Coordinates of C-alpha atoms and ligand atoms in Angstrom, one line a residue:
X1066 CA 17.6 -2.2 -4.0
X1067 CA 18.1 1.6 -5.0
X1068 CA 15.5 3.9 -3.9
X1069 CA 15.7 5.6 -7.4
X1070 CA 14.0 3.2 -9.0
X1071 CA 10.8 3.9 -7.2
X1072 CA 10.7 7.9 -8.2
X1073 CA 9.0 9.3 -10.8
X1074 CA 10.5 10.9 -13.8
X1075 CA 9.9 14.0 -12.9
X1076 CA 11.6 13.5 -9.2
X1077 CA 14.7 12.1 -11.1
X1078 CA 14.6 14.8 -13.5
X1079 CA 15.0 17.0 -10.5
X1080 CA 17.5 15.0 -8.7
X1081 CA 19.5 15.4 -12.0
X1082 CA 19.4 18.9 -12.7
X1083 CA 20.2 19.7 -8.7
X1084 CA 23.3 17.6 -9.3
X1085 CA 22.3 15.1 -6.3
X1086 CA 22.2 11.8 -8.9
X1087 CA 24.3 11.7 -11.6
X1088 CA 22.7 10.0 -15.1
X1089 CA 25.2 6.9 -15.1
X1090 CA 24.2 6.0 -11.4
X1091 CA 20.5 6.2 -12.1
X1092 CA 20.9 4.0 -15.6
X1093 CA 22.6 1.8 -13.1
X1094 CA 20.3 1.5 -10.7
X1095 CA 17.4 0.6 -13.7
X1096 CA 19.8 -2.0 -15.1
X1097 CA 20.4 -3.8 -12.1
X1098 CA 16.5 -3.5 -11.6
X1099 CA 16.1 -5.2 -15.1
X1100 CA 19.0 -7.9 -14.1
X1101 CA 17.2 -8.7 -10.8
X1102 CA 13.4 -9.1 -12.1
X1103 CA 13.3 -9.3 -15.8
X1104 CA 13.9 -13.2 -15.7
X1105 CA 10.5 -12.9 -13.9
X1106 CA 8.7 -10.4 -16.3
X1107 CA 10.2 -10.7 -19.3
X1108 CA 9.4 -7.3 -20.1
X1109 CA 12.8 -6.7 -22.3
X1110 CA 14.3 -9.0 -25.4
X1111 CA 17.0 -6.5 -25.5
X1112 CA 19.3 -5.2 -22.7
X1113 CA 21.6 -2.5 -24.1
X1114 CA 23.6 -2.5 -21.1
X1115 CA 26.4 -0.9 -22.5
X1116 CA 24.8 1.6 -24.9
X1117 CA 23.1 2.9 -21.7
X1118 CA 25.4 3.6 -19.8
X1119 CA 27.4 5.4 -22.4
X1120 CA 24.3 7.6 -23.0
X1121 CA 23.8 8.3 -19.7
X1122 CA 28.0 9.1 -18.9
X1123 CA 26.9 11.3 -22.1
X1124 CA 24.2 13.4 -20.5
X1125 CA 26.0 13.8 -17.3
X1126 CA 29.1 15.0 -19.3
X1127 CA 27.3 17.6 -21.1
X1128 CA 25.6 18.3 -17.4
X1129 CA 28.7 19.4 -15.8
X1130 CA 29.9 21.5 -19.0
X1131 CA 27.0 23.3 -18.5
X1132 CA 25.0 22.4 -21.4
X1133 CA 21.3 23.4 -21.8
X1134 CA 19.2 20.1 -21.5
X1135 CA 15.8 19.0 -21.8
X1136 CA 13.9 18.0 -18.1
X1137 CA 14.3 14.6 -19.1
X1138 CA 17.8 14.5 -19.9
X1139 CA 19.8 11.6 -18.1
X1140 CA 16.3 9.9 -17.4
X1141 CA 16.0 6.2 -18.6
X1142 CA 13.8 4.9 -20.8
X1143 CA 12.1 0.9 -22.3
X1144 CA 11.4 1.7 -26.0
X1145 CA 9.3 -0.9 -27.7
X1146 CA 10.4 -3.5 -30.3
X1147 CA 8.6 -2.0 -33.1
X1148 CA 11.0 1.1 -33.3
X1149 CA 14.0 1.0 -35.8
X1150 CA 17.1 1.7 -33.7
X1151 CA 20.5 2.2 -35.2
X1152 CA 23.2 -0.7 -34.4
X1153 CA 20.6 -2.1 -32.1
X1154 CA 18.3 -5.2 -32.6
X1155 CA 14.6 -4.8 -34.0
X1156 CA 12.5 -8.2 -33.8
X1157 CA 8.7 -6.5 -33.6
X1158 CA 8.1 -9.5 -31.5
X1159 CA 8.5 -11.5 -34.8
X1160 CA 11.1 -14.5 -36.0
X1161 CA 10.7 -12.6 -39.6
X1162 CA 13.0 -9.7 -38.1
X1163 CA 15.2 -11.5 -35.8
X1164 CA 19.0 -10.7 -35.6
X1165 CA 18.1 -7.4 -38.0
X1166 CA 19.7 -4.6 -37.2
X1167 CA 18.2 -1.0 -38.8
X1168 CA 20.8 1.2 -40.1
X1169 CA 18.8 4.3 -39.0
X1170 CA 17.2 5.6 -36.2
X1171 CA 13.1 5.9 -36.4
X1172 CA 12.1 9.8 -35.5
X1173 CA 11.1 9.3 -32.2
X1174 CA 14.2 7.4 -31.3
X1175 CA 16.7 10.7 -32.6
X1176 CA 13.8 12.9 -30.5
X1177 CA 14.5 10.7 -27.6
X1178 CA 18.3 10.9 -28.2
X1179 CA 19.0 14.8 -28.7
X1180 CA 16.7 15.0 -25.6
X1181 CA 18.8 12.9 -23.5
X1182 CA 16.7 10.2 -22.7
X1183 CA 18.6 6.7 -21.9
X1184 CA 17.2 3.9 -23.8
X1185 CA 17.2 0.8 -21.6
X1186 CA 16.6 -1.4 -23.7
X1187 CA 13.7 -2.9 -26.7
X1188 CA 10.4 -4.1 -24.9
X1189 CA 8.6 -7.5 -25.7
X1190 CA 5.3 -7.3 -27.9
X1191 CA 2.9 -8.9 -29.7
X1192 CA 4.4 -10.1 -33.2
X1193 CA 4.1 -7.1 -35.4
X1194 CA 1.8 -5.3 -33.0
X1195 CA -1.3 -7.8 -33.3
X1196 CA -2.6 -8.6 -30.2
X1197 CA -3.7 -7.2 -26.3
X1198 CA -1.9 -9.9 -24.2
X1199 CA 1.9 -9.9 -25.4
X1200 CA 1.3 -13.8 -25.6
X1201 CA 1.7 -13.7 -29.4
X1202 CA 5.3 -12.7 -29.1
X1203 CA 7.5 -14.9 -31.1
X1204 CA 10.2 -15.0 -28.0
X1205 CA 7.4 -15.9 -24.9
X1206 CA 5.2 -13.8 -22.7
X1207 CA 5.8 -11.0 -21.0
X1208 CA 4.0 -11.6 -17.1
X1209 CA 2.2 -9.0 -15.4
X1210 CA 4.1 -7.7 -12.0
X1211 CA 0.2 -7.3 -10.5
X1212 CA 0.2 -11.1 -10.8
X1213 CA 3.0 -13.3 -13.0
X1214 CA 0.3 -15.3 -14.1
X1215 CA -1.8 -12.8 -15.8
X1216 CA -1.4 -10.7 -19.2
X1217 CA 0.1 -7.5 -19.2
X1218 CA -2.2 -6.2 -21.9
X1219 CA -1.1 -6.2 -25.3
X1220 CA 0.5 -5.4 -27.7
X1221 CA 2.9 -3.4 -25.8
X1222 CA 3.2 -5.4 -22.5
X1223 CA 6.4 -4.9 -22.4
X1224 CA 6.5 -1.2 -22.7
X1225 CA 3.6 -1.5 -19.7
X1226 CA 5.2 -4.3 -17.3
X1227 CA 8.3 -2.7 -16.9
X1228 CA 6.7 0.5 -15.6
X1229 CA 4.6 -1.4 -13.4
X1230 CA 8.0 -3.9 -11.8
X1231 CA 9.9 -0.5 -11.7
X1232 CA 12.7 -1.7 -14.4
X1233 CA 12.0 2.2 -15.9
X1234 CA 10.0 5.0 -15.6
X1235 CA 8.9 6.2 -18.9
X1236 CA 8.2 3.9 -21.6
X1237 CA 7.6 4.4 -25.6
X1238 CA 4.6 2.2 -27.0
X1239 CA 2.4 2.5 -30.2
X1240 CA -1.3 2.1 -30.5
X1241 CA -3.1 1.0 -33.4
X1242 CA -6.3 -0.3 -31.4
X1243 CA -5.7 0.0 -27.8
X1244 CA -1.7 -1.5 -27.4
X1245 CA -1.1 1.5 -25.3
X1246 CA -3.6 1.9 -23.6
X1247 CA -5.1 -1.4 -22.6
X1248 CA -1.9 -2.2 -21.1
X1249 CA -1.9 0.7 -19.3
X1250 CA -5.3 0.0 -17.4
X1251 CA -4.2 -3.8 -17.0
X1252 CA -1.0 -3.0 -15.5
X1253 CA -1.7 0.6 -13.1
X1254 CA 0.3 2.5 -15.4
X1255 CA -0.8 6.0 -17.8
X1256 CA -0.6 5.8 -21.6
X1257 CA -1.9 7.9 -24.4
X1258 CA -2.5 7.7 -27.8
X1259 CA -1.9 11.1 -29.1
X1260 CA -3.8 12.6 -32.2
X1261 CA -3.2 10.5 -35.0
X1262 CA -0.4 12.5 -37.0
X1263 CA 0.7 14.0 -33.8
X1264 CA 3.7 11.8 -33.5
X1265 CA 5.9 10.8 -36.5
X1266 CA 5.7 7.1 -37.9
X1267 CA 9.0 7.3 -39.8
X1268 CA 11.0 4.1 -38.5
X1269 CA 7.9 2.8 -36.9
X1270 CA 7.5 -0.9 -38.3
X1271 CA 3.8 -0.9 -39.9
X1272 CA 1.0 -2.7 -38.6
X1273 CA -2.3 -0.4 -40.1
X1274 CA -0.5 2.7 -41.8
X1275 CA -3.9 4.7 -41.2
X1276 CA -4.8 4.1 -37.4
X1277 CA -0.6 3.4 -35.9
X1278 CA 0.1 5.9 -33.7
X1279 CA 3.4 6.2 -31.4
X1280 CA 2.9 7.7 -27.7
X1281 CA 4.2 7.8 -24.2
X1282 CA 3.9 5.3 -21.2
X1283 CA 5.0 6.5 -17.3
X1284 CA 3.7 5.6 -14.1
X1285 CA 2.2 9.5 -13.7
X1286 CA 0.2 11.8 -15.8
X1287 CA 3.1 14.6 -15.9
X1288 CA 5.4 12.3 -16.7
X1289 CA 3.7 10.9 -19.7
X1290 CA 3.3 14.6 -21.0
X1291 CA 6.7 15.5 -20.5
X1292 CA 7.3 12.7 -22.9
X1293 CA 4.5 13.3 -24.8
X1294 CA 6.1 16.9 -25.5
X1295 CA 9.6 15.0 -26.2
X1296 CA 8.6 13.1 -29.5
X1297 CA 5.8 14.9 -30.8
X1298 CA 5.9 17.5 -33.7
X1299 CA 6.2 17.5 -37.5
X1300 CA 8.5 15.2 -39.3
X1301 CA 8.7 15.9 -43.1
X1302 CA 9.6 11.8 -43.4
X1303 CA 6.3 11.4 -42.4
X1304 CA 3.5 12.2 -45.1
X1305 CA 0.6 12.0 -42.4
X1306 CA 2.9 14.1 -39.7
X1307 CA 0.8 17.1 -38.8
X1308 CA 2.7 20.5 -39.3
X1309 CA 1.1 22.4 -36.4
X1310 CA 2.3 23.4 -32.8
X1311 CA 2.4 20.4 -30.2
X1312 CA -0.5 20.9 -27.5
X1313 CA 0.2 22.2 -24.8
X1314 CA 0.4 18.9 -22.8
X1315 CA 3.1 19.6 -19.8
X1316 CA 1.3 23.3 -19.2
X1317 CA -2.4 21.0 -19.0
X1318 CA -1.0 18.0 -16.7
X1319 CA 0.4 20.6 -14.3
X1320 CA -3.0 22.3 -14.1
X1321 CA -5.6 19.8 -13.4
X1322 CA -8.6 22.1 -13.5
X1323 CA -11.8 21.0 -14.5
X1324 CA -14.2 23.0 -13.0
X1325 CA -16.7 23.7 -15.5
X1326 CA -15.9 21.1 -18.0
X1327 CA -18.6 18.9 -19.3
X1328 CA -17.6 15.1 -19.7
X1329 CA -19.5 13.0 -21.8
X1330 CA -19.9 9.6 -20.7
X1331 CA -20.2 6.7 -23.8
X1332 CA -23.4 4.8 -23.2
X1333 CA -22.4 2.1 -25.9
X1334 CA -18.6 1.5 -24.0
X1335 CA -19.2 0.2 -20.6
X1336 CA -22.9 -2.0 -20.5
X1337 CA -23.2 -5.4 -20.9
X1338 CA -19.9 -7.6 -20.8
X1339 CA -18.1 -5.6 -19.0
X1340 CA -16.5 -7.1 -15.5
X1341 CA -18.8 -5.8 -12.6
X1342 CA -15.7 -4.5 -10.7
X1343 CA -14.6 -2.1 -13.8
X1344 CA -18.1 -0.9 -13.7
X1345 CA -18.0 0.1 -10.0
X1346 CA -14.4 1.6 -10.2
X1347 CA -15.5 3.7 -13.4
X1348 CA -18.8 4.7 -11.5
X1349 CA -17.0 6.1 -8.9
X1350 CA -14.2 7.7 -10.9
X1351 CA -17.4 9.6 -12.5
X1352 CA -18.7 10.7 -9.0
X1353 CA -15.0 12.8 -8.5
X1354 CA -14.8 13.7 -11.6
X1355 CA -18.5 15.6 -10.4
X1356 CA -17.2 16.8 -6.8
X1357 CA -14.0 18.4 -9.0
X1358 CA -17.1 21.1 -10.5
X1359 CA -17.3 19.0 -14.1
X1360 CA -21.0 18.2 -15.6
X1361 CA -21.6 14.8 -16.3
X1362 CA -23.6 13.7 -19.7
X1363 CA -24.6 10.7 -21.1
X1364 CA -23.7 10.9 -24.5
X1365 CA -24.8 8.0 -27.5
X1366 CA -22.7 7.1 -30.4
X1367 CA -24.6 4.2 -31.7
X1368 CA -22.0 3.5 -34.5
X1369 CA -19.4 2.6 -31.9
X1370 CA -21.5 -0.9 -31.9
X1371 CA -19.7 -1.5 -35.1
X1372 CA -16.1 -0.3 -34.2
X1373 CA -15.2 -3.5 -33.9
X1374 CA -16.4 -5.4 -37.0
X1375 CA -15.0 -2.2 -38.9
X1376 CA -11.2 -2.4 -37.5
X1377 CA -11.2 -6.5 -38.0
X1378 CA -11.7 -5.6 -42.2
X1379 CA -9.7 -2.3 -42.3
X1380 CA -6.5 -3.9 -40.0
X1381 CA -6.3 -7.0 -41.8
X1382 CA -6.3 -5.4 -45.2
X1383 CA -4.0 -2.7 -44.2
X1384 CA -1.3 -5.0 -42.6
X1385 CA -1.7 -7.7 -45.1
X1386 CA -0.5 -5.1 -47.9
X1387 CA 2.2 -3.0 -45.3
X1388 CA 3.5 -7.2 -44.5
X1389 CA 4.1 -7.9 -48.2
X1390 CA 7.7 -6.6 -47.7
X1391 CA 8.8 -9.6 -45.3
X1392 CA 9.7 -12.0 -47.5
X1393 CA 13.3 -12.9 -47.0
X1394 CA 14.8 -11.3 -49.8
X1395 CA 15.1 -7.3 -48.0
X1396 CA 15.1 -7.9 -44.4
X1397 CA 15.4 -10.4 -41.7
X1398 CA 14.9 -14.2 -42.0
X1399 CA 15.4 -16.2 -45.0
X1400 CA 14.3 -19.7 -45.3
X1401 CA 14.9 -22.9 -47.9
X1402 CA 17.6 -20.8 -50.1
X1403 CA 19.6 -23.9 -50.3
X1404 CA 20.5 -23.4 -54.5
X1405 CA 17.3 -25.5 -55.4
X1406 CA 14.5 -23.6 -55.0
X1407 CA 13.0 -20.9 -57.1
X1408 CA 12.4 -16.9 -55.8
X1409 CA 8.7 -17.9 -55.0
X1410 CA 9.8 -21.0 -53.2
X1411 CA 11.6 -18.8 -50.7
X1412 CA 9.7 -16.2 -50.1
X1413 CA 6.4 -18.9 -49.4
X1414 CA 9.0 -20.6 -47.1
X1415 CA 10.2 -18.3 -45.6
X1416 CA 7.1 -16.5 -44.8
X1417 CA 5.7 -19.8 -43.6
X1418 CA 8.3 -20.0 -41.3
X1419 CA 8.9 -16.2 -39.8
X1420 CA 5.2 -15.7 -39.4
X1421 CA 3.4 -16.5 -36.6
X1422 CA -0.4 -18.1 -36.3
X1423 CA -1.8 -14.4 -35.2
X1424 CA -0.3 -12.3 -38.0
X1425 CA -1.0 -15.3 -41.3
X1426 CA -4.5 -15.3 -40.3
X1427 CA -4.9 -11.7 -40.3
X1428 CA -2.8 -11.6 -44.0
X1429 CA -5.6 -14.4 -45.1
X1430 CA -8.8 -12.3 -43.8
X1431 CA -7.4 -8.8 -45.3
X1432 CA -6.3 -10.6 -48.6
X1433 CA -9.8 -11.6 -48.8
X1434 CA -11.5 -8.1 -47.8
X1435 CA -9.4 -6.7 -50.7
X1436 CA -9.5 -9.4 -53.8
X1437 CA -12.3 -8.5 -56.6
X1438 CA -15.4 -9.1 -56.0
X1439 CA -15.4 -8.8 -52.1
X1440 CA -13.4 -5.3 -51.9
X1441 CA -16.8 -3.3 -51.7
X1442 CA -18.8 -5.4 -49.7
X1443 CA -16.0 -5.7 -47.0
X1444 CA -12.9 -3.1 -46.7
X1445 CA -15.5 -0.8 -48.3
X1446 CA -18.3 -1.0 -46.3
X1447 CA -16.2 -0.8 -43.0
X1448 CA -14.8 2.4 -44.3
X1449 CA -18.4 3.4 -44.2
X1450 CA -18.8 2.6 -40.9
X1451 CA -15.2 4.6 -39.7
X1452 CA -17.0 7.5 -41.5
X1453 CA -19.9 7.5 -38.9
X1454 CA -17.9 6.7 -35.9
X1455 CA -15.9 10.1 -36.9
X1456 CA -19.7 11.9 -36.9
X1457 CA -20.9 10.4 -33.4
X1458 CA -17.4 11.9 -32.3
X1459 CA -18.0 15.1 -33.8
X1460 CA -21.8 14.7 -32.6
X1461 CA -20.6 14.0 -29.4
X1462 CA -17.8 17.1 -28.7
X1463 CA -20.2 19.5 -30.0
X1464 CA -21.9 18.8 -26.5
X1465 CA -19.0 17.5 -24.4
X1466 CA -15.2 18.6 -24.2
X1467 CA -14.0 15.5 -23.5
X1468 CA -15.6 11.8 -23.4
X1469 CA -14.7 8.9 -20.8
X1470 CA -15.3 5.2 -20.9
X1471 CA -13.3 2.1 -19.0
X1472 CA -10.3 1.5 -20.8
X1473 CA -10.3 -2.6 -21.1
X1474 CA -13.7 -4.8 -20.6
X1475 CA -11.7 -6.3 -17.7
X1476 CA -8.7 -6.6 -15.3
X1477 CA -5.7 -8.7 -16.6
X1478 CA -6.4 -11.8 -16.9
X1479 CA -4.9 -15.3 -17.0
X1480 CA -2.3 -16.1 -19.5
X1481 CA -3.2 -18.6 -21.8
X1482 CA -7.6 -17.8 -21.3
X1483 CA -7.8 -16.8 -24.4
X1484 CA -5.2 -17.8 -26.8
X1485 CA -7.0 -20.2 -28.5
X1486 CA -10.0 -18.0 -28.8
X1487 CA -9.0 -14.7 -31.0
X1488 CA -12.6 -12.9 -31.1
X1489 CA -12.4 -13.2 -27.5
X1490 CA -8.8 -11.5 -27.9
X1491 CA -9.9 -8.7 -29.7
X1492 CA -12.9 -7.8 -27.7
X1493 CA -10.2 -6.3 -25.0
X1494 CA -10.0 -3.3 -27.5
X1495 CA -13.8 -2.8 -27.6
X1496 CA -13.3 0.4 -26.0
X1497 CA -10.3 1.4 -27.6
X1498 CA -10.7 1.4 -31.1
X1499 CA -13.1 3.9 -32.2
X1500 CA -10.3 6.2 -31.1
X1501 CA -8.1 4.8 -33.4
X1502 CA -10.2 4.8 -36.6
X1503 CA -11.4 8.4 -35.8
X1504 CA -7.5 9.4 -35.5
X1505 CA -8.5 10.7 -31.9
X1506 CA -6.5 11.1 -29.0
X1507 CA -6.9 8.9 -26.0
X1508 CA -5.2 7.9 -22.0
X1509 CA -6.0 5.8 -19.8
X1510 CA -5.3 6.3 -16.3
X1511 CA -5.6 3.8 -13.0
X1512 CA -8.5 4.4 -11.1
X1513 CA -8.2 1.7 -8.3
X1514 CA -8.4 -1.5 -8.1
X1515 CA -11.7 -4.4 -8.8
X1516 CA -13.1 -5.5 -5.7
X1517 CA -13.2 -9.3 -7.1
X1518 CA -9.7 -9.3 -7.9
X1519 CA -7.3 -6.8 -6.6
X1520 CA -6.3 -6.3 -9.9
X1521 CA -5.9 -2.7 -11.7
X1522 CA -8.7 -0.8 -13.3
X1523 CA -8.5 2.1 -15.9
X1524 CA -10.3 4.9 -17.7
X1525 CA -10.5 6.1 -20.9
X1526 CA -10.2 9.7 -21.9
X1527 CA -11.3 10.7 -25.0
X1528 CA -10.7 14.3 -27.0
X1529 CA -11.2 15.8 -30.3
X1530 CA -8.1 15.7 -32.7
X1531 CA -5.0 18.5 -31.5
X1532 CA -6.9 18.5 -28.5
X1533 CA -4.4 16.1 -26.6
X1534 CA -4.0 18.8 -23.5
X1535 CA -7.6 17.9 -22.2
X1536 CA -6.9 14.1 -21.5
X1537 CA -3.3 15.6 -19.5
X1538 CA -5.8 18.0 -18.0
X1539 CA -8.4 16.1 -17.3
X1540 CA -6.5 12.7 -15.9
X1541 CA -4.3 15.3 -13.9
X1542 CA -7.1 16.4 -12.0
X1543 CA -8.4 12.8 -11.5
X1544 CA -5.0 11.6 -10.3
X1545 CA -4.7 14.2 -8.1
X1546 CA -8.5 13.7 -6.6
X1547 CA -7.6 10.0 -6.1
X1548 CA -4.1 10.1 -4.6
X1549 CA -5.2 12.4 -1.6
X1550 CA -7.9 9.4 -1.9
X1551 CA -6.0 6.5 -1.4
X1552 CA -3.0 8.2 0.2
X1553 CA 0.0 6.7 -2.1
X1554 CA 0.3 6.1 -6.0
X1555 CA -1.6 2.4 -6.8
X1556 CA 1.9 0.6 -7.3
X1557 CA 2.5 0.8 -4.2
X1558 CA -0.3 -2.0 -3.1
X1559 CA 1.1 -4.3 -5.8
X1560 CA 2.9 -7.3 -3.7
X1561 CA 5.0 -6.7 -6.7
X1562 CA 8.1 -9.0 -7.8
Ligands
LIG2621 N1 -5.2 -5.5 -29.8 C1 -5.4 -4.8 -31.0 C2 -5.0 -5.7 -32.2 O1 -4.7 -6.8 -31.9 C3 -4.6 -3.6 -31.1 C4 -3.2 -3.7 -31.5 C5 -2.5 -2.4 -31.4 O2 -3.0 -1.4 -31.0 N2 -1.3 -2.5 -32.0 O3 -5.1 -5.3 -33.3

C-alpha cells in the first residue's frame, strides 16, 4: 500500500508543489485505496475513476507549465452525494434521483475545480440528508473503519469514513443539524459547519433551505481550513450567500493561540444522557484547554432544552415544501406511467416508490406543522423558540469568545440500534443543532478515545456568526496540546481496515 495515502493534505500539497509526487500518482494511489477497502466501507456509490485521473494529469500539466495554483491543487477529494456535479451521477442517497445526471456544476463543485482539487468520487448519505447514521441510504450503509459494525455518523458518513479508512484526505459534507460534525466525532476525523451563508447553496440538493450549510471534512485542523478557504465566499446564485470577506481561517489554524481567551462551557449540552466516557474525554479536553492560558466559564442557555423539539417542526416543514419538486415529472425516477394513469396517479406513485420510510414521515409531520389551523401552534411556535436560542447565543458571546460542548451524546454505535427507533436517532444531534438554527459556525475535533469502548470522542466548538477563524484557532491549539499528548494523530490506533 502507498505511503501517500496516509499524509495529510497539507504534506501532499507540499510534496506536489516540490515536484516529488506528481497529481496522477497520488489520485492513483487514493483510487486503488478506494478499490482495496471500499467493498468493506462502502463509503462511495460513485467512483469516477476516469474523471480523476484526467483532473489530476490536468493539474500536473498546468504544474509543469508553470501555472500559478492553489495549495491544494492536485490534492484528492470524496464530495458528498448531495452536490450537483456535471456529467456525473447525483442520487442524495435517494432511489427518487437515481441514474440523474445534473447538467451543471453546484458552486462549491466549480470552486473545487478552478482550485485543482480531484474529485474521487460521490460519498454515501442518508436519503436527502435526513439522518446521523448513513443507515437510511437508499443503496446500504456506509460501516465505520473504527469498527465495521458501527455507524459512521450521519448524514454524511460517507464524507466521514473515507477520511477515517484513508480512501481521501479532504472531504466535502453539508450540515443541516450535525451531518458534519457528528460524523466527524464518531469517526476521529475534523468537520465544520461554517457560518450559515458562508458557503454557497447553489447546486446543493435541499433538505431545510434555512439551516443547510456546506463545509469541509479532513483528518487535521489546517487541512479543513485550507478547504474551508477553497469554497467559501459570495455567490450571487445564492440569495442567502453573504457578500463579505472569508475569515481568516488558514491564518487562525496555523496560529493556535489561545492564551487569554475565555471558553464558555454549555451547562445544558453535556449532563444527563450523555455516555460517561464522552464526559471524561470532554472533561479533560477542558483541563488543556486551561493549561494553554484560556479561562474556563460555565455558561447557561436554558433555551437549548428546546433545540430539539424546535428543529423536528421547522426541518419537517421546510423539507416537506423544498421535496415537493420530486415527483417524477422534472427529475429522476418515474413510476406507473404505463398510458393509463392520470398526472396525479404518477406523481403519488412514484413518490411512493422513490421515497424512503425516513424522508415520507418527515413530509407527513411538516405537512401537518404547516396546514391551517395547526401553522401557529407548531412551525410558529418553534420559530419562537429559534428566536431565543439566537439570544442565549448572543447572551452567551457577550461573556465568552467561543463556546464548547461534546459533539455527539456518544461514540459510534451499532448499526441497526436504532433504526427502528427515530427519536432515539435524532437525539445524536442534541448538541448540534442549536448551531444550525442560530446560523452559527461549529467543528468538532477528536479528543481521544472512551475508555469503555475504544471508540472516538469529539468536541464541539462553537462561535458567533463570521467568526469561523476562532473554532480553526481554537481546535488548532487543542490538536496541537493533544498530539505532543498522545504522540501520533488518533488514526493511527484504529486497527483500521
Ligand atoms: N441528523 C439530523 C437530521 O436527521 C441532521 C441532518 C443533517 O445535518 N443533514 O435531520
Amino acid at each position: 500500500m502507498s505511503e501517500l495515502i496516509r499524509k495529510d493534505a497539507s504534506e501532499l500539497s507540499a510534496l506536489l508543489q516540490a515536484g516529488d509526487i506528481s497529481s496522477v500518482e497520488l489520485t492513483q494511489a487514493h483510487l486503488d485505496r478506494i478499490d482495496a477497502v471500499d467493498g468493506k466501507v462502502h463509503a462511495f456509490l460513485h467512483v469516477d475513476h476516469q474523471g480523476a485521473i484526467a483532473s489530476a494529469r490536468a493539474v500536473d500539466e498546468r504544474r509543469s507549465n508553470g501555472d500559478a495554483l492553489g495549495p491544494l491543487a492536485g490534492v484528492p477529494l470524496a464530495l458528498k452525494d448531495i452536490l450537483a456535479t456535471k456529467g456525473l451521477p447525483t442520487t442524495v442517497g435517494s432511489r427518487m434521483l437515481e441514474g440523474w445526471i445534473p447538467p451543471y456544476d453546484a458552486t462549491v463543485v466549480t470552486k473545487l475545480r478552478e482550485a485543482g482539487i480531484v474529485i474521487l468520487g460521490k460519498t454515501n448519505m442518508d436519503e436527502f440528508a435526513m439522518g446521523s447514521s448513513t443507515e437510511h441510504s437508499a443503496y446500504g450503509p456506509t460501516h465505520n473503519p473504527w469498527d465495521l459494525e458501527r455507524i459512521p455518523g450521519g448524514s454524511g458518513g460517507g464524507s466521514s469514513a473515507s477520511l477515517a479508512a484513508f480512501e481521501a484526505p479532504l472531504a466535502i459534507g453539508t450540515d443541516t443539524g450535525g451531518s458534519i460534525r457528528q460524523p466527524a466525532a464518531v469517526t476521529g476525523t475534523v468537520g465544520v459547519k461554517p457560518t450559515y451563508g458562508g458557503v454557497s447553496r447553489y447546486g446543493v440538493v435541499a433538505l431545510a433551505s434555512s439551516l443547510d450549510q456546506v463545509g469541509p471534512c479532513g483528518r487535521t485542523v489546517l487541512d479543513t481550513a485550507l478547504l474551508h478557504s477553497v469554497i467559501a465566499g459570495h455567490d450571487p446564485m445564492d440569495q442567502t450567500s453573504i457578500n463579505s470577506p472569508v475569515p481568516a481561517v488558514v491564518e487562525a489554524a496555523k496560529r493556535g493561540d489561545i492564551a487569554g481567551m475565555r471558553i464558555g462551557v454549555v451547562k445544558e449540552l453535556g449532563g444527563d444522557g450523555y455516555q460517561s466516557g464522552v464526559r471524561q474525554r470532554f472533561d479533560e479536553a477542558v483541563v488543556v484547554l486551561q493549561s494553554l492560558g484560556a479561562q474556563i466559564v460555565e455558561v447557561s442557555c436554558p433555551s437549548f432544552d428546546f433545540a430539539l423539539a424546535a428543529y423536528y417542526l421547522i426541518l419537517p416543514s421546510e423539507c416537506s415544501s423544498n421535496l415537493a419538486k420530486f415527483d417524477g415529472i422534472r427529475f429522476g425516477l418515474r413510476a406507473g406511467d404505463d398510458g393509463t394513469r392520470s398526472v396525479e396517479q404518477v406523481m403519488s406513485q412514484t413518490r411512493a416508490a422513490g421515497f424512503g420510510d425516513e424522508v415520507i414521515r418527515r413530509i407527513i409531520l411538516g405537512t401537518y406543522a404547516l396546514s391551517a389551523g395547526y401553522y401557529d401552534a407548531y412551525y410558529g411556535q418553534a420559530q419562537k423558540v429559534r428566536a431565543l436560542i439566537a439570544q442565549d447565543f448572543a447572551k452567551a458571546f457577550a461573556q465568552v469568545d467561543v463556546l464548547i460542548s461534546p459533539t455527539a451524546p456518544t461514540t459510534a454505535f451499532k448499526i441497526g440500534e436504532k433504526l427502528d427507533d427515530p427519536l432515539a436517532m435524532y437525539l445524536n444531534d442534541i448538541a448540534t443543532i442549536p448551531v444550525n438554527l442560530a446560523g452559527i459556525p461549529g467543528m468538532s475535533l477528536p479528543i481521544g478515545l472512551a475508555p469503555e469502548d475504544n471508540l472516538p470522542v469529539g468536541i464541539q466548538i462553537m462561535a458567533p456568526a463570521m467568526a469561523d477563524d476562532r473554532l480553526y484557532n481554537v481546535g488548532a491549539a487543542l490538536e496541537r496540546a493533544l498530539l505532543a499528548q498522545w504522540g501520533a494523530p488518533i488514526l493511527s490506533s484504529m486497527a483500521g481496515v
